[in-house]
């Protein structure tokens, strides 16, 4: 069967990664969570004192980029790659609210984006990948054979992310999570470099009131049309 690239973009916390992972498992493809890569750079910047409230030391971070080694190591239990930052597994540390609060600012830096995009393009060179992010269908793989743009209402997304964080024992309120989701949407949509936007040829999936099974049925029909 021919191998394709599947690009899944959309708003934060609308289940892109779970959906992308399920599609990858179904097709035997590699799943790449590009948000994790931006979160890894953000964690590095925080640890090196380059993030001060809403301010990020853009010049220092851009200079340090070649030293920030980012890769994935497959985690059998999660059926996905854990993020490895300079040799350390930081999959848990990149999901904290501290990183979530800073990541949109770090990922708006052009030098950061250029480096991540180049790495992502290399990862998809042999196709057979499902990549989720914000600019996969517009910038990373504008020729992807299947592009999906996901969305869901802010309330549904905040609730989902809140439950995820609460299950991990993070001490946050639903209101804090809701504010973070809305603020990230705003920054992601208004940045100059590769803003979050639906590619003209992306299929829209609003999963506000869809189960995972319903989403899989939806994509199955589409995949059959492309792959058979
Ligand atoms: O998917 P996520 O919420 O883990 O992504 C974290 C942040 O990274 C998100 O706020 C925007 C940024 N991001 C991006 O700018 N481009 C991507 N391709 C993926 C994520």
Short mmCIF file of C-alpha atoms and ligand atoms in Angstrom, two decimals:
data_model
loop_
_atom_site.label_atom_id
_atom_site.label_comp_id
_atom_site.label_asym_id
_atom_site.label_seq_id
_atom_site.Cartn_x
_atom_site.Cartn_y
_atom_site.Cartn_z
CA UNK A 1 0.00 0.00 0.00
CA UNK A 2 1.32 3.47 -0.77
CA UNK A 3 2.62 5.54 2.13
CA UNK A 4 1.38 9.04 2.69
CA UNK A 5 1.85 11.98 5.04
CA UNK A 6 -1.07 12.85 7.28
CA UNK A 7 -1.00 16.38 8.70
CA UNK A 8 -3.22 17.13 11.69
CA UNK A 9 -3.42 20.73 12.81
CA UNK A 10 -5.74 22.62 15.07
CA UNK A 11 -6.38 24.36 18.34
CA UNK A 12 -4.75 23.35 21.58
CA UNK A 13 -6.30 20.53 23.60
CA UNK A 14 -8.72 19.30 21.00
CA UNK A 15 -7.39 15.77 21.03
CA UNK A 16 -5.04 16.05 18.04
CA UNK A 17 -2.38 13.82 19.55
CA UNK A 18 -4.76 11.06 20.62
CA UNK A 19 -6.39 11.10 17.20
CA UNK A 20 -3.04 11.18 15.37
CA UNK A 21 -1.73 8.33 17.52
CA UNK A 22 -4.80 6.20 16.82
CA UNK A 23 -4.48 6.77 13.06
CA UNK A 24 -0.76 5.93 13.18
CA UNK A 25 -1.46 2.71 15.10
CA UNK A 26 -4.13 1.71 12.59
CA UNK A 27 -1.87 2.26 9.59
CA UNK A 28 1.42 1.16 11.17
CA UNK A 29 2.74 4.70 10.68
CA UNK A 30 5.04 6.77 12.88
CA UNK A 31 3.29 9.34 15.06
CA UNK A 32 5.10 12.64 15.65
CA UNK A 33 3.83 15.13 18.22
CA UNK A 34 5.47 18.37 17.10
CA UNK A 35 4.04 20.28 20.07
CA UNK A 36 6.30 18.13 22.27
CA UNK A 37 9.33 19.44 20.35
CA UNK A 38 8.37 23.09 21.02
CA UNK A 39 7.67 22.16 24.64
CA UNK A 40 11.16 20.62 24.87
CA UNK A 41 12.81 23.82 23.66
CA UNK A 42 10.67 25.76 26.13
CA UNK A 43 11.71 23.55 29.05
CA UNK A 44 15.34 24.05 28.07
CA UNK A 45 14.84 27.84 27.93
CA UNK A 46 13.15 27.85 31.36
CA UNK A 47 15.93 25.76 32.88
CA UNK A 48 18.56 28.12 31.47
CA UNK A 49 16.87 31.23 32.83
CA UNK A 50 15.75 32.54 29.45
CA UNK A 51 12.08 32.84 30.36
CA UNK A 52 10.99 35.61 32.70
CA UNK A 53 7.21 35.84 32.95
CA UNK A 54 5.96 36.79 29.50
CA UNK A 55 9.51 37.68 28.33
CA UNK A 56 11.72 35.21 26.49
CA UNK A 57 15.36 36.04 25.75
CA UNK A 58 14.98 35.50 22.03
CA UNK A 59 18.56 36.36 21.02
CA UNK A 60 20.20 34.06 23.58
CA UNK A 61 17.81 31.23 22.81
CA UNK A 62 18.38 31.53 19.06
CA UNK A 63 22.13 31.38 19.64
CA UNK A 64 21.81 28.32 21.88
CA UNK A 65 19.58 26.36 19.48
CA UNK A 66 22.32 24.16 17.96
CA UNK A 67 23.08 22.84 21.47
CA UNK A 68 19.46 21.89 22.19
CA UNK A 69 19.26 18.27 21.20
CA UNK A 70 15.71 17.03 20.66
CA UNK A 71 14.67 13.50 19.75
CA UNK A 72 12.04 10.88 20.52
CA UNK A 73 12.36 7.45 22.15
CA UNK A 74 9.50 5.03 21.60
CA UNK A 75 7.60 4.23 24.78
CA UNK A 76 5.91 0.84 24.46
CA UNK A 77 3.40 1.62 27.20
CA UNK A 78 2.20 4.92 25.69
CA UNK A 79 2.57 3.66 22.13
CA UNK A 80 4.24 6.97 21.29
CA UNK A 81 7.61 8.66 21.44
CA UNK A 82 8.76 10.22 24.69
CA UNK A 83 10.56 13.51 24.24
CA UNK A 84 14.30 13.31 24.87
CA UNK A 85 16.01 16.61 25.63
CA UNK A 86 19.82 16.46 25.55
CA UNK A 87 19.73 12.79 26.55
CA UNK A 88 17.10 13.16 29.32
CA UNK A 89 13.57 11.80 29.08
CA UNK A 90 11.43 14.88 29.83
CA UNK A 91 8.04 13.60 28.66
CA UNK A 92 6.47 14.39 32.05
CA UNK A 93 8.24 17.71 32.61
CA UNK A 94 7.13 19.21 29.27
CA UNK A 95 3.43 18.78 30.15
CA UNK A 96 3.38 21.06 33.23
CA UNK A 97 1.38 24.29 33.28
CA UNK A 98 4.69 26.22 33.61
CA UNK A 99 5.81 24.95 30.22
CA UNK A 100 2.30 25.36 28.74
CA UNK A 101 2.28 29.01 29.84
CA UNK A 102 5.55 29.80 28.03
CA UNK A 103 5.46 27.52 24.99
CA UNK A 104 3.43 29.72 22.66
CA UNK A 105 5.91 32.58 23.14
CA UNK A 106 8.91 30.34 22.55
CA UNK A 107 7.31 28.78 19.49
CA UNK A 108 6.63 32.22 17.99
CA UNK A 109 10.41 32.81 17.64
CA UNK A 110 11.37 32.46 13.95
CA UNK A 111 14.74 30.76 14.63
CA UNK A 112 13.05 28.17 16.83
CA UNK A 113 10.44 27.46 14.16
CA UNK A 114 13.03 27.19 11.39
CA UNK A 115 14.96 24.56 13.33
CA UNK A 116 11.89 22.53 14.34
CA UNK A 117 10.39 22.64 10.84
CA UNK A 118 13.66 21.37 9.30
CA UNK A 119 13.76 18.49 11.81
CA UNK A 120 10.11 17.63 11.16
CA UNK A 121 10.62 17.63 7.39
CA UNK A 122 13.55 15.23 7.83
CA UNK A 123 11.39 12.94 10.02
CA UNK A 124 8.73 12.74 7.31
CA UNK A 125 11.10 12.25 4.38
CA UNK A 126 10.15 8.58 3.93
CA UNK A 127 6.43 9.27 4.45
CA UNK A 128 4.31 6.89 6.54
CA UNK A 129 3.95 9.52 9.27
CA UNK A 130 1.10 11.15 11.10
CA UNK A 131 2.26 14.51 12.39
CA UNK A 132 0.22 16.77 14.61
CA UNK A 133 0.81 20.44 15.32
CA UNK A 134 -0.24 23.90 14.20
CA UNK A 135 1.51 24.41 10.87
CA UNK A 136 2.00 20.91 9.48
CA UNK A 137 -0.44 21.27 6.57
CA UNK A 138 0.54 24.87 5.84
CA UNK A 139 4.33 25.00 6.33
CA UNK A 140 5.96 21.68 7.21
CA UNK A 141 4.20 19.51 4.60
CA UNK A 142 2.10 21.74 2.34
CA UNK A 143 1.86 18.76 -0.07
CA UNK A 144 0.63 16.25 2.53
CA UNK A 145 -1.80 13.80 0.97
CA UNK A 146 -4.27 14.19 3.85
CA UNK A 147 -4.72 17.31 5.95
CA UNK A 148 -7.13 17.54 8.85
CA UNK A 149 -7.87 20.69 10.83
CA UNK A 150 -9.32 19.95 14.25
CA UNK A 151 -11.34 22.16 16.49
CA UNK A 152 -13.71 21.95 19.47
CA UNK A 153 -15.37 24.52 21.71
CA UNK A 154 -13.15 26.26 24.31
CA UNK A 155 -15.22 24.81 27.16
CA UNK A 156 -14.86 21.26 25.91
CA UNK A 157 -11.11 21.69 25.35
CA UNK A 158 -10.47 23.28 28.75
CA UNK A 159 -12.43 20.52 30.47
CA UNK A 160 -10.47 17.79 28.66
CA UNK A 161 -7.08 19.33 29.47
CA UNK A 162 -8.11 19.99 33.07
CA UNK A 163 -9.06 16.33 33.57
CA UNK A 164 -5.74 15.22 32.05
CA UNK A 165 -3.73 17.51 34.35
CA UNK A 166 -5.81 16.65 37.42
CA UNK A 167 -5.29 12.94 36.75
CA UNK A 168 -1.53 13.60 36.79
CA UNK A 169 -1.87 15.34 40.14
CA UNK A 170 -1.21 18.87 38.81
CA UNK A 171 -2.60 21.51 41.12
CA UNK A 172 -4.55 23.75 38.71
CA UNK A 173 -8.09 25.06 38.49
CA UNK A 174 -10.40 24.67 35.50
CA UNK A 175 -10.38 28.46 35.11
CA UNK A 176 -6.54 28.56 34.91
CA UNK A 177 -6.58 25.87 32.25
CA UNK A 178 -9.33 27.67 30.33
CA UNK A 179 -7.30 30.92 30.37
CA UNK A 180 -4.18 29.06 29.21
CA UNK A 181 -6.06 27.41 26.33
CA UNK A 182 -7.53 30.74 25.18
CA UNK A 183 -4.25 32.61 25.51
CA UNK A 184 -2.38 29.94 23.54
CA UNK A 185 -5.02 30.08 20.79
CA UNK A 186 -4.61 33.85 20.63
CA UNK A 187 -0.80 33.74 20.39
CA UNK A 188 -0.79 30.78 17.96
CA UNK A 189 -3.28 32.50 15.63
CA UNK A 190 -1.73 35.96 15.65
CA UNK A 191 2.02 35.25 15.44
CA UNK A 192 3.68 36.44 12.24
CA UNK A 193 5.67 33.26 11.59
CA UNK A 194 3.45 30.33 10.46
CA UNK A 195 0.32 31.28 12.42
CA UNK A 196 -2.24 28.62 13.19
CA UNK A 197 -4.60 28.56 10.23
CA UNK A 198 -6.58 25.98 8.36
CA UNK A 199 -4.90 25.08 5.05
CA UNK A 200 -7.30 25.65 2.15
CA UNK A 201 -7.32 21.93 1.38
CA UNK A 202 -7.62 20.70 4.99
CA UNK A 203 -10.73 18.80 6.05
CA UNK A 204 -12.44 20.33 9.08
CA UNK A 205 -13.17 18.10 12.07
CA UNK A 206 -15.09 19.65 14.97
CA UNK A 207 -15.05 16.97 17.64
CA UNK A 208 -16.88 18.92 20.40
CA UNK A 209 -19.51 16.23 20.64
CA UNK A 210 -17.81 13.27 18.95
CA UNK A 211 -16.42 10.16 20.62
CA UNK A 212 -13.01 8.79 19.63
CA UNK A 213 -14.77 5.92 17.82
CA UNK A 214 -16.88 8.35 15.82
CA UNK A 215 -13.75 10.27 14.82
CA UNK A 216 -12.09 7.03 13.73
CA UNK A 217 -15.13 6.09 11.61
CA UNK A 218 -14.99 9.51 9.99
CA UNK A 219 -11.32 9.19 9.09
CA UNK A 220 -11.62 5.54 8.00
CA UNK A 221 -13.91 6.48 5.15
CA UNK A 222 -11.54 9.22 4.04
CA UNK A 223 -8.47 6.96 4.27
CA UNK A 224 -10.14 4.28 2.19
CA UNK A 225 -10.69 6.84 -0.54
CA UNK A 226 -7.03 7.86 -0.52
CA UNK A 227 -5.22 4.57 0.08
CA UNK A 228 -7.26 2.07 -1.94
O1 LIG B 1 0.15 20.61 20.77
P1 LIG B 1 0.66 21.27 22.04
O2 LIG B 1 -0.41 21.97 22.81
O3 LIG B 1 1.47 20.35 22.89
O4 LIG B 1 1.67 22.40 21.51
C1 LIG B 1 2.36 23.22 22.39
C2 LIG B 1 2.60 24.59 21.77
O5 LIG B 1 3.54 24.50 20.72
C3 LIG B 1 1.38 25.29 21.21
O6 LIG B 1 0.88 26.25 22.12
C4 LIG B 1 1.85 25.96 19.96
C5 LIG B 1 3.18 25.34 19.65
N1 LIG B 1 3.22 24.57 18.41
C6 LIG B 1 3.50 25.24 17.25
O7 LIG B 1 3.66 26.47 17.28
N2 LIG B 1 3.65 24.56 16.09
C7 LIG B 1 3.47 23.23 16.05
N3 LIG B 1 3.62 22.58 14.89
C8 LIG B 1 3.15 22.53 17.23
C9 LIG B 1 3.00 23.24 18.40
#
